[in-house]
Amino acid sequence: MAKEQKTKKSKEKTPRQPRRRFSPRRRRQSTSIFFLLWTVIALLSLFIVLLLSVSQRTLLVHSYKEQATREIAEQGVDIHEEIERTLQDGPPPAYQPNNVNGYIRFLNKTYNVEILLIDEDGRLLYPTDNLEVGTPEYEKYYDQSENLRLFLEHWQEGERAVIFEGEGECVYGAKLTQYDRTVYLHIGKSLQLMETTLSRLAVRTVLLGLFVVVLTFAISSAVAGLLVNPLTELTEKAHRLAEGDFDVDFHGADYGRELVELADSLNFARDELSKTDRMQKELIANVSHDFKTPLTMIKGYASMIVEISGDNPEKRNKHAQIIIDEADRLAALVGDMLDLSKIQSGLAQLQMESVDMSAYLQEVLDRFAYLRDARGYQFVVDIEKGLHTTADKLKIGQALYNLVGNAVNYTGEDKRVYISLKEEGDTFRFAVRDTGKGIKKEELNDIWERYYRSSEMHKRPVKGTGLGLSIVKSVLERHAFRFGVESEVGKGSTFFVIFPKNG
Ligand code: ADP
């Protein structure tokens, strides 16, 4: 099982303030999700309705006119011949004597068209018998100059007939002669049906538009409800979290990946905040405990010197030594805390230089000589010579010292600690192994955290402050060196650092 710490510049977690009421910052003028959704969906749907209706209209007009033109072209030829014959020979026998008006009305009915015969002045020649002469209706009907103008506009000499679009109708026009005068034939196929269909379509479009607005209102409020409700719930819980309630459980809706992710992120933030909060409390408890024990001892032994051992040099020296040791422990604790806060706040600049790690590691190990000589610890050392790297010598020394110190503290009954420095391609690897209880898998990540101390308190030969590994982590991350720990419960742990090789 190997856990390697990624080197990353993690942001300092600022200690959380005691519970405060959450007061939202002044809000900018904002629109609700529902209104936004509604506007967007409604506009889009209206646009689609409009587009459909325009294309339908264009298609309808086009095909209707095409059909009317085709029909009038076919019917026009037959009617043209009939009228030509009528003007020359008179109408068929059934319409005799010479009832042209009657025959034209018959043709109108048969072909469902309007046939007009117009003279060169734009006056109506036939059919004129269905209106009373002299009435305004008659005058209006009688005056066909506009139709004549349109006809002449389209007419081309030499053609037998012409087809064009007139006022609300499709027109088949031709020039005929009767008694040596020119007569203009005008056969109109009404587009009235198309106009009616179009205006019905317009009404339907407006109705459809209204329906769409209402429908989108319903859809938007349903969709907005689906989105807004979980968001409102998340916001309300985030407020509670901001006020220091770490029991809140964020769960977005079961739908919507983004909502689920948001809820997951908030849960993660809650866990981290609650961890920092817990660790902070533990730090205060640990630090007070660590400060209190030596202070109590210092006070106790100082009192003993004053009251009892002052006159006995041997005892007095022994008690004074205890006072000195405890004061050292206090100083180490304060020193570690200062170091850590300096490194983590970035105040301490790295003094980079080329370091002969092989020699320097030996120097670091020499500081543990008293444990080997007086306490029976065994250091099994395997250091390859001449391995150089670029680093801040003092800080790296401190990191290695902490790692070896931990191995001493946590190694097993055999009191053995294995240290090695080995070349590996472009790098070389420092490793320190102990034979202790190892570290549980679930604790592997946490041990590097500031304030973290395992629940088990050891009687340790190297004074620990609970900040050792945080210092190691901060120093190595600042150097961007890879490092990590491999551990097996019951067998021991190996902490390692990979150094880039110089040259
Ligand atoms: P301290 O050792 O003073 O408690 P550290 O920051 O050095 O603080 O270590 C944090 C925790 O990591 C320790 O309390 C211990 O539980 C665990 N730990 C560190 N090194 C080892 C090791 N070599 N073997 C087992 N556990 C270790």
mmCIF file of C-alpha atoms in Angstrom, residues 136-262:
data_model
loop_
_atom_site.group_PDB
_atom_site.id
_atom_site.type_symbol
_atom_site.label_atom_id
_atom_site.label_comp_id
_atom_site.label_asym_id
_atom_site.label_seq_id
_atom_site.Cartn_x
_atom_site.Cartn_y
_atom_site.Cartn_z
ATOM 1 C CA PRO A 136 -73.703 52.976 -58.970
ATOM 2 C CA GLU A 137 -73.126 49.175 -58.998
ATOM 3 C CA TYR A 138 -73.615 49.125 -62.714
ATOM 4 C CA GLU A 139 -71.255 52.079 -63.210
ATOM 5 C CA LYS A 140 -68.595 50.408 -61.132
ATOM 6 C CA TYR A 141 -69.013 47.130 -62.954
ATOM 7 C CA TYR A 142 -69.247 48.835 -66.278
ATOM 8 C CA ASP A 143 -65.917 50.619 -65.827
ATOM 9 C CA GLN A 144 -63.295 47.952 -66.586
ATOM 10 C CA SER A 145 -60.457 50.335 -67.443
ATOM 11 C CA GLU A 146 -58.276 49.006 -64.587
ATOM 12 C CA ASN A 147 -58.602 45.434 -65.850
ATOM 13 C CA LEU A 148 -57.881 46.645 -69.371
ATOM 14 C CA ARG A 149 -54.798 48.529 -68.174
ATOM 15 C CA LEU A 150 -53.472 45.419 -66.443
ATOM 16 C CA PHE A 151 -54.157 43.330 -69.529
ATOM 17 C CA LEU A 152 -52.350 45.745 -71.851
ATOM 18 C CA GLU A 153 -49.443 45.855 -69.444
ATOM 19 C CA HIS A 154 -48.918 42.127 -69.849
ATOM 20 C CA TRP A 155 -50.021 41.703 -73.425
ATOM 21 C CA GLN A 156 -47.465 40.945 -76.092
ATOM 22 C CA GLU A 157 -48.445 41.308 -79.728
ATOM 23 C CA GLY A 158 -48.358 38.069 -81.657
ATOM 24 C CA GLU A 159 -49.338 35.932 -78.650
ATOM 25 C CA ARG A 160 -52.692 34.208 -78.663
ATOM 26 C CA ALA A 161 -53.289 34.806 -74.970
ATOM 27 C CA VAL A 162 -51.642 35.972 -71.791
ATOM 28 C CA ILE A 163 -51.902 34.767 -68.192
ATOM 29 C CA PHE A 164 -51.193 37.146 -65.323
ATOM 30 C CA GLU A 165 -52.134 37.949 -61.759
ATOM 31 C CA GLY A 166 -54.784 40.641 -61.431
ATOM 32 C CA GLU A 167 -56.613 42.118 -58.465
ATOM 33 C CA GLY A 168 -57.294 39.075 -56.271
ATOM 34 C CA GLU A 169 -57.552 36.765 -59.270
ATOM 35 C CA CYS A 170 -55.611 34.882 -61.891
ATOM 36 C CA VAL A 171 -56.397 36.221 -65.330
ATOM 37 C CA TYR A 172 -56.456 34.691 -68.787
ATOM 38 C CA GLY A 173 -56.520 37.572 -71.284
ATOM 39 C CA ALA A 174 -56.840 37.668 -75.085
ATOM 40 C CA LYS A 175 -57.623 40.028 -77.902
ATOM 41 C CA LEU A 176 -60.668 39.244 -80.077
ATOM 42 C CA THR A 177 -62.555 41.020 -82.833
ATOM 43 C CA GLN A 178 -66.259 41.564 -83.307
ATOM 44 C CA TYR A 179 -67.693 43.584 -86.132
ATOM 45 C CA ASP A 180 -64.205 44.969 -86.885
ATOM 46 C CA ARG A 181 -63.741 46.257 -83.396
ATOM 47 C CA THR A 182 -61.277 44.935 -80.862
ATOM 48 C CA VAL A 183 -62.749 43.201 -77.868
ATOM 49 C CA TYR A 184 -60.675 42.196 -74.896
ATOM 50 C CA LEU A 185 -61.393 38.890 -73.254
ATOM 51 C CA HIS A 186 -60.822 38.771 -69.521
ATOM 52 C CA ILE A 187 -61.284 35.423 -67.751
ATOM 53 C CA GLY A 188 -60.656 35.760 -64.004
ATOM 54 C CA LYS A 189 -60.184 32.874 -61.588
ATOM 55 C CA SER A 190 -60.747 34.245 -58.088
ATOM 56 C CA LEU A 191 -58.099 33.806 -55.417
ATOM 57 C CA GLN A 192 -60.728 34.554 -52.804
ATOM 58 C CA LEU A 193 -60.505 31.054 -51.336
ATOM 59 C CA MET A 194 -56.798 31.493 -50.845
ATOM 60 C CA GLU A 195 -57.320 34.852 -49.110
ATOM 61 C CA THR A 196 -59.886 33.278 -46.805
ATOM 62 C CA THR A 197 -57.576 30.380 -46.041
ATOM 63 C CA LEU A 198 -54.732 32.805 -45.350
ATOM 64 C CA SER A 199 -56.737 34.941 -42.973
ATOM 65 C CA ARG A 200 -57.902 31.784 -41.183
ATOM 66 C CA LEU A 201 -54.279 30.736 -40.953
ATOM 67 C CA ALA A 202 -53.381 34.128 -39.446
ATOM 68 C CA VAL A 203 -56.083 33.726 -36.809
ATOM 69 C CA ARG A 204 -54.836 30.225 -36.072
ATOM 70 C CA THR A 205 -51.274 31.520 -35.742
ATOM 71 C CA VAL A 206 -52.342 34.140 -33.200
ATOM 72 C CA LEU A 207 -54.302 31.521 -31.245
ATOM 73 C CA LEU A 208 -51.379 29.108 -31.397
ATOM 74 C CA GLY A 209 -49.060 31.907 -30.215
ATOM 75 C CA LEU A 210 -51.292 32.563 -27.197
ATOM 76 C CA PHE A 211 -51.466 28.861 -26.458
ATOM 77 C CA VAL A 212 -47.667 28.614 -26.703
ATOM 78 C CA VAL A 213 -47.221 31.486 -24.235
ATOM 79 C CA VAL A 214 -49.527 29.782 -21.739
ATOM 80 C CA LEU A 215 -47.951 26.375 -22.316
ATOM 81 C CA THR A 216 -44.406 27.687 -21.938
ATOM 82 C CA PHE A 217 -45.490 29.421 -18.735
ATOM 83 C CA ALA A 218 -46.589 26.061 -17.372
ATOM 84 C CA ILE A 219 -43.485 24.238 -18.629
ATOM 85 C CA SER A 220 -41.134 26.955 -17.338
ATOM 86 C CA SER A 221 -42.672 26.965 -13.893
ATOM 87 C CA ALA A 222 -42.438 23.176 -13.755
ATOM 88 C CA VAL A 223 -38.796 23.165 -14.933
ATOM 89 C CA ALA A 224 -37.889 26.142 -12.740
ATOM 90 C CA GLY A 225 -39.482 24.325 -9.808
ATOM 91 C CA LEU A 226 -37.293 21.308 -10.506
ATOM 92 C CA LEU A 227 -34.203 23.530 -10.571
ATOM 93 C CA VAL A 228 -35.020 26.185 -8.055
ATOM 94 C CA ASN A 229 -36.352 24.031 -5.230
ATOM 95 C CA PRO A 230 -33.169 22.019 -4.744
ATOM 96 C CA LEU A 231 -31.087 25.186 -5.202
ATOM 97 C CA THR A 232 -33.087 27.002 -2.549
ATOM 98 C CA GLU A 233 -32.635 24.038 -0.240
ATOM 99 C CA LEU A 234 -28.882 23.934 -0.926
ATOM 100 C CA THR A 235 -28.607 27.699 -0.314
ATOM 101 C CA GLU A 236 -30.474 27.450 2.960
ATOM 102 C CA LYS A 237 -28.207 24.612 4.106
ATOM 103 C CA ALA A 238 -25.093 26.505 2.971
ATOM 104 C CA HIS A 239 -26.240 29.380 5.223
ATOM 105 C CA ARG A 240 -26.508 26.945 8.102
ATOM 106 C CA LEU A 241 -23.017 25.650 7.323
ATOM 107 C CA ALA A 242 -21.700 29.229 7.230
ATOM 108 C CA GLU A 243 -23.164 29.646 10.700
ATOM 109 C CA GLY A 244 -21.167 26.656 11.904
ATOM 110 C CA ASP A 245 -23.644 23.810 11.661
ATOM 111 C CA PHE A 246 -21.542 20.873 10.426
ATOM 112 C CA ASP A 247 -24.423 18.409 10.647
ATOM 113 C CA VAL A 248 -26.072 19.667 7.476
ATOM 114 C CA ASP A 249 -26.287 17.114 4.706
ATOM 115 C CA PHE A 250 -26.405 18.493 1.197
ATOM 116 C CA HIS A 251 -28.239 16.477 -1.383
ATOM 117 C CA GLY A 252 -29.263 17.995 -4.679
ATOM 118 C CA ALA A 253 -32.100 16.502 -6.635
ATOM 119 C CA ASP A 254 -31.655 12.970 -7.963
ATOM 120 C CA TYR A 255 -31.767 14.458 -11.437
ATOM 121 C CA GLY A 256 -29.307 16.973 -12.885
ATOM 122 C CA ARG A 257 -25.644 16.024 -12.756
ATOM 123 C CA GLU A 258 -24.700 19.625 -11.956
ATOM 124 C CA LEU A 259 -26.969 19.729 -8.908
ATOM 125 C CA VAL A 260 -25.624 16.414 -7.660
ATOM 126 C CA GLU A 261 -22.061 17.673 -8.189
ATOM 127 C CA LEU A 262 -22.855 20.919 -6.376
#
